[in-house]
mmCIF file of C-alpha atoms in Angstrom:
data_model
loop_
_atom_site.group_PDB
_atom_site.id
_atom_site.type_symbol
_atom_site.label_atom_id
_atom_site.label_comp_id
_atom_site.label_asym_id
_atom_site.label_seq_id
_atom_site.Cartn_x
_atom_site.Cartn_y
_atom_site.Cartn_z
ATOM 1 C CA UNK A 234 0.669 -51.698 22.068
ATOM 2 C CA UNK A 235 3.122 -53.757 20.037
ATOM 3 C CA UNK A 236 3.396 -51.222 17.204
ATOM 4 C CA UNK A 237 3.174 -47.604 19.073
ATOM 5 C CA UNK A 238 2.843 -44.848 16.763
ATOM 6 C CA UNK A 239 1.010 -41.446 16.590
ATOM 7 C CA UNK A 240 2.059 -40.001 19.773
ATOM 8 C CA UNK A 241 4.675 -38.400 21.806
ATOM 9 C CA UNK A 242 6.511 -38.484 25.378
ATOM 10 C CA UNK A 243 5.585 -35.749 27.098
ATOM 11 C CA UNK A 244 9.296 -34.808 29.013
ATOM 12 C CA UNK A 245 7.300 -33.144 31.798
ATOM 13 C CA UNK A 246 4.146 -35.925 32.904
ATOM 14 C CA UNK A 247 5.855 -38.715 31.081
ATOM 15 C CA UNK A 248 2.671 -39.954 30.168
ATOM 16 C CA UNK A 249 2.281 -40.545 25.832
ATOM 17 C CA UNK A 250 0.125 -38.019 23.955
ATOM 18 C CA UNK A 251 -1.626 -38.561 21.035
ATOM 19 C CA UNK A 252 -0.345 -36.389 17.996
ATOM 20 C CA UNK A 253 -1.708 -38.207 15.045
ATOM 21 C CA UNK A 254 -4.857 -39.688 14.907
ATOM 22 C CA UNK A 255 -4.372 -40.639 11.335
ATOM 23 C CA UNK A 256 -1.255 -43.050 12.376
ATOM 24 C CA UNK A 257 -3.552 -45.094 15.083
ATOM 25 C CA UNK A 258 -6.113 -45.415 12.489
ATOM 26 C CA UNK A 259 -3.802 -46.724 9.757
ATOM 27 C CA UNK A 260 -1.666 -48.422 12.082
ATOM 28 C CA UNK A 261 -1.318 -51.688 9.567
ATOM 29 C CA UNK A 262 0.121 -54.248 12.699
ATOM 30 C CA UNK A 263 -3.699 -52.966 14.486
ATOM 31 C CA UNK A 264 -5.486 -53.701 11.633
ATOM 32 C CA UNK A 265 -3.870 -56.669 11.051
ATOM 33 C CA UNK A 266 -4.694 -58.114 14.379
ATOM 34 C CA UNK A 267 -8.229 -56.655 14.415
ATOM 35 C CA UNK A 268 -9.111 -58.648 10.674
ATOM 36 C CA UNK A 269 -7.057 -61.902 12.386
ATOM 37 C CA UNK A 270 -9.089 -61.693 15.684
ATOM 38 C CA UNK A 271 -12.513 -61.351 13.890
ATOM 39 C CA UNK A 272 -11.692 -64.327 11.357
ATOM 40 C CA UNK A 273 -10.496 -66.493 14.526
ATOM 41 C CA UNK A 274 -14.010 -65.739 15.849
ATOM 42 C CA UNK A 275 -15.578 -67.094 12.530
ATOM 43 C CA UNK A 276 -13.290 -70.099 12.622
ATOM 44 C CA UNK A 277 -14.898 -70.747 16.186
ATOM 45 C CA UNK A 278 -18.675 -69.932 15.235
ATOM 46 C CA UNK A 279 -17.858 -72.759 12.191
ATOM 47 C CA UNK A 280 -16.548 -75.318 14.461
ATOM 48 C CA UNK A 281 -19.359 -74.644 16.451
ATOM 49 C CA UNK A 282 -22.189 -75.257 13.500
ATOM 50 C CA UNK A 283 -20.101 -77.908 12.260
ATOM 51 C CA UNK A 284 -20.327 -80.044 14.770
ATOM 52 C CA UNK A 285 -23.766 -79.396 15.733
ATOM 53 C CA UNK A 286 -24.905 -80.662 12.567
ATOM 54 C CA UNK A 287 -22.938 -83.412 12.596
ATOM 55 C CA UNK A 288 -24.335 -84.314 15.841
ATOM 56 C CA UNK A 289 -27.825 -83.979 14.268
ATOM 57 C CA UNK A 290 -27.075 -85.955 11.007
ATOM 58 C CA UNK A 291 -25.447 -88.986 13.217
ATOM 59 C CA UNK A 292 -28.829 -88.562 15.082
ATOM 60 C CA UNK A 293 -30.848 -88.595 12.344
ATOM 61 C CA UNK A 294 -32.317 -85.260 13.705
ATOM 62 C CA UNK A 295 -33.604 -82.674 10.962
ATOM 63 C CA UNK A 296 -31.534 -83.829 8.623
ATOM 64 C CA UNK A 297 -32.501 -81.367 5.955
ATOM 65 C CA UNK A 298 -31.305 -77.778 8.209
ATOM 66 C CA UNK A 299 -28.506 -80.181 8.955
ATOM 67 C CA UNK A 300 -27.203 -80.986 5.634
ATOM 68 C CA UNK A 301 -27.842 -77.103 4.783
ATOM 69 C CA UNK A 302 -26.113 -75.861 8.286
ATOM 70 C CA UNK A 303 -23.284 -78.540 7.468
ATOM 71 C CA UNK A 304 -22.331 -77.532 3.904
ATOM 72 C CA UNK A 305 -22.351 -73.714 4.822
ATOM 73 C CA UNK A 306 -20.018 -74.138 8.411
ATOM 74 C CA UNK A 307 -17.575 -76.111 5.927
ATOM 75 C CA UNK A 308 -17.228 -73.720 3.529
ATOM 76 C CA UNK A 309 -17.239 -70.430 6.158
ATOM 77 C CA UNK A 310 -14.724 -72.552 8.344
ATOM 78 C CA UNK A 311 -11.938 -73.088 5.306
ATOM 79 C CA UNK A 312 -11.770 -69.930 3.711
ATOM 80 C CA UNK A 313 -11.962 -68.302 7.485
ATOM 81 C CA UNK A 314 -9.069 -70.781 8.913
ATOM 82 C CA UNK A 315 -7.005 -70.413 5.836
ATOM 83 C CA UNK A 316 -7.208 -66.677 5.594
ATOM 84 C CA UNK A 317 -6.413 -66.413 9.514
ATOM 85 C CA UNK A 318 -3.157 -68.469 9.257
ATOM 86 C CA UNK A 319 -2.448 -66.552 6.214
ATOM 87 C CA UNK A 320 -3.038 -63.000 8.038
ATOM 88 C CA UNK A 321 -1.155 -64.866 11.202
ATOM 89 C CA UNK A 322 1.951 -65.806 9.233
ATOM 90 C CA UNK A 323 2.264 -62.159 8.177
ATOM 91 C CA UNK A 324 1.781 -60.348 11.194
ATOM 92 C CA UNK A 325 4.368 -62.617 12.922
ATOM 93 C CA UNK A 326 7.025 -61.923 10.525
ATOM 94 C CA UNK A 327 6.262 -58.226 10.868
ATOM 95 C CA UNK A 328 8.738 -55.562 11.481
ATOM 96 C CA UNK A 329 9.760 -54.538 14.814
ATOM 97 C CA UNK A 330 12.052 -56.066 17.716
ATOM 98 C CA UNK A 331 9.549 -57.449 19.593
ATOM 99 C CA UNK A 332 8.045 -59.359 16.417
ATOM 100 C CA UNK A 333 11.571 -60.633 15.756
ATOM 101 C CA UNK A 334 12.362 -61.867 19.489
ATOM 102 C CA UNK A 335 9.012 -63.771 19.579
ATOM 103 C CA UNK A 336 10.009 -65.095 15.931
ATOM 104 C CA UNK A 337 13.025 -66.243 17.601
ATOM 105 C CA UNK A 338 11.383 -67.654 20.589
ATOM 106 C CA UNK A 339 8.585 -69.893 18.988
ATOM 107 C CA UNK A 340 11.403 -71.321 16.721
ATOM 108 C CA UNK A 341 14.229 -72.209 19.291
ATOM 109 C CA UNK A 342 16.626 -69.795 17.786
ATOM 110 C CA UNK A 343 19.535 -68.199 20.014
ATOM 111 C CA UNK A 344 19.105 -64.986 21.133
ATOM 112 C CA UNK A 345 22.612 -64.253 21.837
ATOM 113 C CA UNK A 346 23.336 -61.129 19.266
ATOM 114 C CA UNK A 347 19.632 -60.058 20.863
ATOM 115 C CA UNK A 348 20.939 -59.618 24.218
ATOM 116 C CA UNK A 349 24.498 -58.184 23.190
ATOM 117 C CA UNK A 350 22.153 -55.643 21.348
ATOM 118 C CA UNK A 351 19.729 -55.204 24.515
ATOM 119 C CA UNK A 352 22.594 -54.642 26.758
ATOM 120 C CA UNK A 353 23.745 -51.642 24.444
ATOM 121 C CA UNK A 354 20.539 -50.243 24.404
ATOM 122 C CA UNK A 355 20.001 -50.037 27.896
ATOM 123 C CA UNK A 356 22.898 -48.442 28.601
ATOM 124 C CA UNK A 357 21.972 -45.697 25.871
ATOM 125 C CA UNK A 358 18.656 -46.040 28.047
ATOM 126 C CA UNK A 359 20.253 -45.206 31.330
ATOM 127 C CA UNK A 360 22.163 -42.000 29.129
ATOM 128 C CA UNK A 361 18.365 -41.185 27.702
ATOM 129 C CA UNK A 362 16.322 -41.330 31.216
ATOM 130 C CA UNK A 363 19.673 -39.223 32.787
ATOM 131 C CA UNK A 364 18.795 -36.360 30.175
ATOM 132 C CA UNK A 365 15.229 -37.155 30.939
ATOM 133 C CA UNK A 366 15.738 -35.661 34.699
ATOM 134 C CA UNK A 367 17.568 -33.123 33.034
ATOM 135 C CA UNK A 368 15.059 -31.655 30.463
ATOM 136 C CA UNK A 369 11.945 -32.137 33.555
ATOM 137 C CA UNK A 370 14.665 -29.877 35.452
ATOM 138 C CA UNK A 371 13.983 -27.104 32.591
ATOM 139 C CA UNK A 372 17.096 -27.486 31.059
ATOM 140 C CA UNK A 373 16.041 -26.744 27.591
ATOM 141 C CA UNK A 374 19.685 -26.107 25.938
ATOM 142 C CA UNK A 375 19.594 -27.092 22.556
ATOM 143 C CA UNK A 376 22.384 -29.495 22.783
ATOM 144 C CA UNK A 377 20.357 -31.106 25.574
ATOM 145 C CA UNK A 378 17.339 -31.114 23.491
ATOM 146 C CA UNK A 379 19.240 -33.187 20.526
ATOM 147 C CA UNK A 380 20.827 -35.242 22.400
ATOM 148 C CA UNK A 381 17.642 -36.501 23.960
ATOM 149 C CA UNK A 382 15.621 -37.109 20.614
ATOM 150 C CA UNK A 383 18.829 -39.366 19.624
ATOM 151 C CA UNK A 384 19.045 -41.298 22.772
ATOM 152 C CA UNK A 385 15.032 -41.692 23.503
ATOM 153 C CA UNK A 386 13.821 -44.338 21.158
ATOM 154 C CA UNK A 387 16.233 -46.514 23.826
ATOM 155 C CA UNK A 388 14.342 -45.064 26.864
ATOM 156 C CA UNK A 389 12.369 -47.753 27.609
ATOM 157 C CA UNK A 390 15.410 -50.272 28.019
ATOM 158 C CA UNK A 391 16.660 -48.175 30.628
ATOM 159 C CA UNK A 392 13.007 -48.088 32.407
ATOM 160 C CA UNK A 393 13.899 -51.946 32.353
ATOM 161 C CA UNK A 394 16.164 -51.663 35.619
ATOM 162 C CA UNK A 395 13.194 -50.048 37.555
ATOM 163 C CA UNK A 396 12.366 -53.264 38.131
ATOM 164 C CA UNK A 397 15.444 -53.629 41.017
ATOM 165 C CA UNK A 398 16.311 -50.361 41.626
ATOM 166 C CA UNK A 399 14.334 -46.821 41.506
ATOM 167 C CA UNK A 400 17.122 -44.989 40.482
ATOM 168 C CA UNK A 401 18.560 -46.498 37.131
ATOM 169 C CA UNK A 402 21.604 -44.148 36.321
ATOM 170 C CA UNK A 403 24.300 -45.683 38.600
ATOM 171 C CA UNK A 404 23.141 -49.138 37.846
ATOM 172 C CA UNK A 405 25.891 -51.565 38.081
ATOM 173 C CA UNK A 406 27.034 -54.097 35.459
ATOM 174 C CA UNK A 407 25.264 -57.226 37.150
ATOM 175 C CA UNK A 408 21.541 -55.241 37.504
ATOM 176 C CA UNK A 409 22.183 -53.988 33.405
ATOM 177 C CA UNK A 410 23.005 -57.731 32.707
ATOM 178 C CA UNK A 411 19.657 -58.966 34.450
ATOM 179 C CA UNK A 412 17.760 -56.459 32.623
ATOM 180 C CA UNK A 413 19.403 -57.445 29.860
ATOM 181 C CA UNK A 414 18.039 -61.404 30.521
ATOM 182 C CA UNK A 415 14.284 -60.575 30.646
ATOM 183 C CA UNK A 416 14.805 -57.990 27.769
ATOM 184 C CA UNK A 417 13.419 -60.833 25.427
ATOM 185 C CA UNK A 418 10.317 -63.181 25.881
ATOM 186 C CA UNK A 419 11.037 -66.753 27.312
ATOM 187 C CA UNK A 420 11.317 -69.693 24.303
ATOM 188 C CA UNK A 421 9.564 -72.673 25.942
ATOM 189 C CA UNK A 422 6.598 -71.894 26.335
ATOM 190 C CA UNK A 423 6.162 -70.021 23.225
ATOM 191 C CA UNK A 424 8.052 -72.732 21.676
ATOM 192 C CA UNK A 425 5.290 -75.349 22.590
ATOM 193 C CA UNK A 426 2.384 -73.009 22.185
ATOM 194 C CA UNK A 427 3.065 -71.903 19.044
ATOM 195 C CA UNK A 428 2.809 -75.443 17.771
ATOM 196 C CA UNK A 429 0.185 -76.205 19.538
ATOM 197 C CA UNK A 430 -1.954 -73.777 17.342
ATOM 198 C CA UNK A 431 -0.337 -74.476 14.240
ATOM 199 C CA UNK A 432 -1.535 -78.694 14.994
ATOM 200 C CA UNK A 433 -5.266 -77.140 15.678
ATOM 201 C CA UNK A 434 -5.047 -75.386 12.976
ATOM 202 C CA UNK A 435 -4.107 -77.753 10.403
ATOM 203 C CA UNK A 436 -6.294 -80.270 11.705
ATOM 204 C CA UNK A 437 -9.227 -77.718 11.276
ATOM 205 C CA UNK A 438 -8.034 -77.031 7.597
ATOM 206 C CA UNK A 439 -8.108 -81.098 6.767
ATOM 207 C CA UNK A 440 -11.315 -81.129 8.601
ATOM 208 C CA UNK A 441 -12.891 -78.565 6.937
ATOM 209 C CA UNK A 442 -11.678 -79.541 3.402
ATOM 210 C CA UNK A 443 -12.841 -82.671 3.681
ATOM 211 C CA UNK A 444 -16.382 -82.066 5.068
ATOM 212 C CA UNK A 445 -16.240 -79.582 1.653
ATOM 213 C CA UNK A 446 -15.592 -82.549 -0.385
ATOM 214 C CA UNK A 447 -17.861 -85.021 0.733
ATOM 215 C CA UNK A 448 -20.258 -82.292 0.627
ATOM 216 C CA UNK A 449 -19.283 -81.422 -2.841
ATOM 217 C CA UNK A 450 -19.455 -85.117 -4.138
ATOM 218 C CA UNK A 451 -22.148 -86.182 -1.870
ATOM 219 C CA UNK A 452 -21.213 -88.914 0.280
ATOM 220 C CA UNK A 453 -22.223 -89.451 4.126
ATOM 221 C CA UNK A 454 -19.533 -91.212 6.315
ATOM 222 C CA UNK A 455 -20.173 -91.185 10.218
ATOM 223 C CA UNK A 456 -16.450 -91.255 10.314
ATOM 224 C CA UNK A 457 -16.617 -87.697 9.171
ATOM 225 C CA UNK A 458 -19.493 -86.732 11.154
ATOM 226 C CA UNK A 459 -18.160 -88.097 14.463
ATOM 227 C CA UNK A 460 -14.831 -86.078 13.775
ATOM 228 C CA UNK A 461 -16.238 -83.069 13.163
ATOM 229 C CA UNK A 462 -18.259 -84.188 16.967
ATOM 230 C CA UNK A 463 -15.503 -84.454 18.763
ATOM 231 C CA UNK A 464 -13.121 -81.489 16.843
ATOM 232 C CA UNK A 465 -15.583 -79.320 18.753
ATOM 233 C CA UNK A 466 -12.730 -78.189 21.365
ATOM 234 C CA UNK A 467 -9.890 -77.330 17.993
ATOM 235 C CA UNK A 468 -11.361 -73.823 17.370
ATOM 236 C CA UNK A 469 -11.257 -72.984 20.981
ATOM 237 C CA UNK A 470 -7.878 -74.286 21.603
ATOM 238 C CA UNK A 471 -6.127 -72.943 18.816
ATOM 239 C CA UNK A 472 -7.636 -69.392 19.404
ATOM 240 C CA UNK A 473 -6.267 -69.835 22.857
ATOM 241 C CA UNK A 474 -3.270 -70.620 21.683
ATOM 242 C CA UNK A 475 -2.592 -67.618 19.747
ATOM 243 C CA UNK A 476 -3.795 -65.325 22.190
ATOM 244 C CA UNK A 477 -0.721 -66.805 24.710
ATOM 245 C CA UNK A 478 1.336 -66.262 21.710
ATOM 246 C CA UNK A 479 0.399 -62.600 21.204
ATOM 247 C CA UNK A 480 0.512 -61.970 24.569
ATOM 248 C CA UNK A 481 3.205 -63.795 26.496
ATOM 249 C CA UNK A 482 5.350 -63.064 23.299
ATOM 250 C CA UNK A 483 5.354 -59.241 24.004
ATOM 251 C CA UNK A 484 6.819 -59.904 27.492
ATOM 252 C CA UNK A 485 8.517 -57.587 28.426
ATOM 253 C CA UNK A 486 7.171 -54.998 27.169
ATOM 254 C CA UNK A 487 3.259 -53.407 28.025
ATOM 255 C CA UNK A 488 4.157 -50.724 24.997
ATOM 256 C CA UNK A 489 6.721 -52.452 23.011
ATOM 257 C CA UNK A 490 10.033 -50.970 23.774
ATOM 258 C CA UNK A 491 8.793 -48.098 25.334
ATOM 259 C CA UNK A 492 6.872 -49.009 28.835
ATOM 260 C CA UNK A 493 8.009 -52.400 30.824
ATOM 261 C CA UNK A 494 4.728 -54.064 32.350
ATOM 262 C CA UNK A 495 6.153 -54.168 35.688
ATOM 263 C CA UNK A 496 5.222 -49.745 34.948
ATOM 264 C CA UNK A 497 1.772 -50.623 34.203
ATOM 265 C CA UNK A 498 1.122 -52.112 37.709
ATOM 266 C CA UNK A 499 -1.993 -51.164 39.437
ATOM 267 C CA UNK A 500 -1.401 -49.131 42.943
ATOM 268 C CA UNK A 501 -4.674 -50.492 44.140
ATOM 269 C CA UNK A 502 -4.149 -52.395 47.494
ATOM 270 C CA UNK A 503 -3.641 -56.520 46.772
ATOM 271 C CA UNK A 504 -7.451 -56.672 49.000
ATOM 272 C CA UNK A 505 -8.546 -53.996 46.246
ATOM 273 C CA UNK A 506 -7.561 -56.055 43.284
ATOM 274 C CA UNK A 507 -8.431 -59.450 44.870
ATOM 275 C CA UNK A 508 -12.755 -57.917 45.240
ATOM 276 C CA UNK A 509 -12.362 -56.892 41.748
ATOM 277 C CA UNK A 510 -10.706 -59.771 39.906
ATOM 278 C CA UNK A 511 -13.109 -62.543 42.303
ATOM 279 C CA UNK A 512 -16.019 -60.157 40.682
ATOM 280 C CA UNK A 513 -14.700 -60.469 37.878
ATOM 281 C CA UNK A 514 -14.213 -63.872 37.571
ATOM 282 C CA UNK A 515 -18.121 -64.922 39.196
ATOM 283 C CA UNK A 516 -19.426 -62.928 36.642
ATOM 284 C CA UNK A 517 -17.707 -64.587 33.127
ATOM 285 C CA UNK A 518 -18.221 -67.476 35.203
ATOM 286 C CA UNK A 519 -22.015 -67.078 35.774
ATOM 287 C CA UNK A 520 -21.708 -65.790 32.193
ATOM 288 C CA UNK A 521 -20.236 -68.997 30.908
ATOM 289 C CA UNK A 522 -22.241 -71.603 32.598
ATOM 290 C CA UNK A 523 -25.673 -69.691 31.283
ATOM 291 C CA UNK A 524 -24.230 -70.052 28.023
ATOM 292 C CA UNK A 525 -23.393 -73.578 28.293
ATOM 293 C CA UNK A 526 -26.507 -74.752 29.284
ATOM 294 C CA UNK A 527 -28.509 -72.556 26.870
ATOM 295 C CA UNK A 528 -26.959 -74.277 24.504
ATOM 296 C CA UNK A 529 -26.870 -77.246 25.794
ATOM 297 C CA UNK A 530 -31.081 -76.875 25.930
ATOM 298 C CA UNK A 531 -31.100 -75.153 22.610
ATOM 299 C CA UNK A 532 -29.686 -78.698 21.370
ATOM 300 C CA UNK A 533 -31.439 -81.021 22.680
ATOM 301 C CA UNK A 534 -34.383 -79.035 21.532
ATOM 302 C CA UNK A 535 -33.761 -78.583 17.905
ATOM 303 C CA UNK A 536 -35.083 -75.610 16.097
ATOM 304 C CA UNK A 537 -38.346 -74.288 16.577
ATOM 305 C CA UNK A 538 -39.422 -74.714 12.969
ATOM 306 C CA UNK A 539 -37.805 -77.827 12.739
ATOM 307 C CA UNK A 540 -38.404 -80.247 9.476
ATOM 308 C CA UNK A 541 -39.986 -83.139 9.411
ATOM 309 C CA UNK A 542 -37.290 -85.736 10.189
ATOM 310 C CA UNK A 543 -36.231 -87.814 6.938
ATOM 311 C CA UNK A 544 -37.997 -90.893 6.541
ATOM 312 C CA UNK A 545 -35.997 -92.386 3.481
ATOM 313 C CA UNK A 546 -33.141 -94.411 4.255
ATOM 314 C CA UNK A 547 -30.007 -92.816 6.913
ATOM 315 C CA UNK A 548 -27.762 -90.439 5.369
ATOM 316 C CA UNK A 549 -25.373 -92.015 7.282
ATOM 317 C CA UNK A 550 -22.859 -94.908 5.189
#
């Protein structure tokens, strides 16, 4: 969605069609966020371990699985958190409008020449979806045709004013200028968010290298262990984080500058869409709280070929 490539507008059901199979499959921005998505969820799943076995070691609670289950989340969780900022980094400064905007945003940079830009390319928009009625008239002139495949890569900025008006061609100067406002995502929030991850996400990377070195030199310091307790919630927030990042940083755009979101509402009745998104919801919901108390219960009861708890002196300084 942020990096469209492989198909074509289709002039006659304006709906995309898929030309190129090869393209979506090698799509590098897809695979990007696919190999930074899985390494978030190993970030998580080491957080998790990590602080499970600290809670045992503090405990005094199998200390030997522990001390195993300990080392490995460590060393998963640095190499996993590094690599994902790493792959993060990249994929933020990739190329494309959109990435640049939300660039923009999450550092508190003007957008000024953005929107001077925008406001151009909407009205080459309005010329492009103008044509558009045109060539789904069967005007096929050849002229027609070329002007067309100059003007549509600007399309979707002229879909933009559908938002107050259905009709976007005689579209006056005050409607292009509030299409030109929401042509870029809004800074605050990304602002905030964005470093909201990046603090998670350091403080995982300290935690982790440190749990590596007092594994590596082998020291035991409940300070450590009761950090690594209550960093339980970093994973989680920072993954959270980036996901309002990747997604409130495309705004406006459902297919980046190509299909506005307000296009991609449903036509279901608001009763329709209130049954499905309450079902919805009580089901992740049931979801979640089996999975919280399973673990919870999983826990408290250790594992099921627990070792014999450690009767030489704590490993706890």
């Amino acid at each position: 969605m942020q990096n469209p490539v492989g198909a074509e507008l289709n002039t006659q059901t304006l709906r995309l069609e898929l030309l190129d199979v090869s393209l979506v499959l090698s799509n590098p921005l897809a695979w990007a966020k696919f190999v930074h998505s899985l390494l978030a969820g190993y970030v998580v799943a080491a957080g998790f371990v990590l602080a499970i076995s600290a809670y045992y070691l503090l405990k005094q609670r199998e200390t030997e699985l522990a001390q195993c289950s300990y080392r490995m989340a460590a060393a998963l969780g640095l190499a996993s958190v590094i690599a994902t900022m790493a792959i993060g980094d990249a994929s933020v400064y990739g190329a494309g409008a959109m990435q640049h905007n939300k660039l923009a945003a999450i550092n508190g940079l003007p957008n000024d020449a953005t929107l001077a830009q925008n406001r151009q390319r909407i009205g080459n928009g309005i010329k492009a979806y103008t044509m558009l009625q045109e060539l789904r008239d069967d005007k096929k002139e050849p002229e027609l045709l070329a002007a067309f495949a100059a003007a549509k890569v600007d399309l979707g900025y002229g879909l933009l004013l559908k938002r107050w008006r259905e009709s976007v061609t005689d579209a006056s100067p005050a409607q292009i200028e509030q299409a030109s406002s929401v042509s870029v995502p809004a800074g605050g929030r990304l602002y905030w968010g964005y470093r909201l991850m990046i603090t998670a996400g350091i403080l995982l990377a300290l935690l982790f290298a440190a749990a590596n070195a007092v594994n590596i030199v082998g020291w035991r310091h409940a300070w450590l262990f009761k950090a690594s307790v209550y960093a339980l919630p970093l994973p989680w927030l920072a993954s959270a984080s980036g996901w309002f990042i990747s997604e409130f940083g495309r705004q406006p755009w459902l297919v980046a500058d190509m299909l506005p979101i307000w296009h991609g509402v449903s036509t279901l009745a608001v009763a329709d869409l209130a049954v499905s998104l309450a079902a919805y919801g009580l089901t992740y919901a049931g979801l979640l709280a089996l999975a919280v108390m399973l673990t919870l219960k999983f826990i408290g009861q250790g594992s099921a070929t627990a070792l014999p708890i450690n009767q030489e002196p704590s490993y706890v300084a």
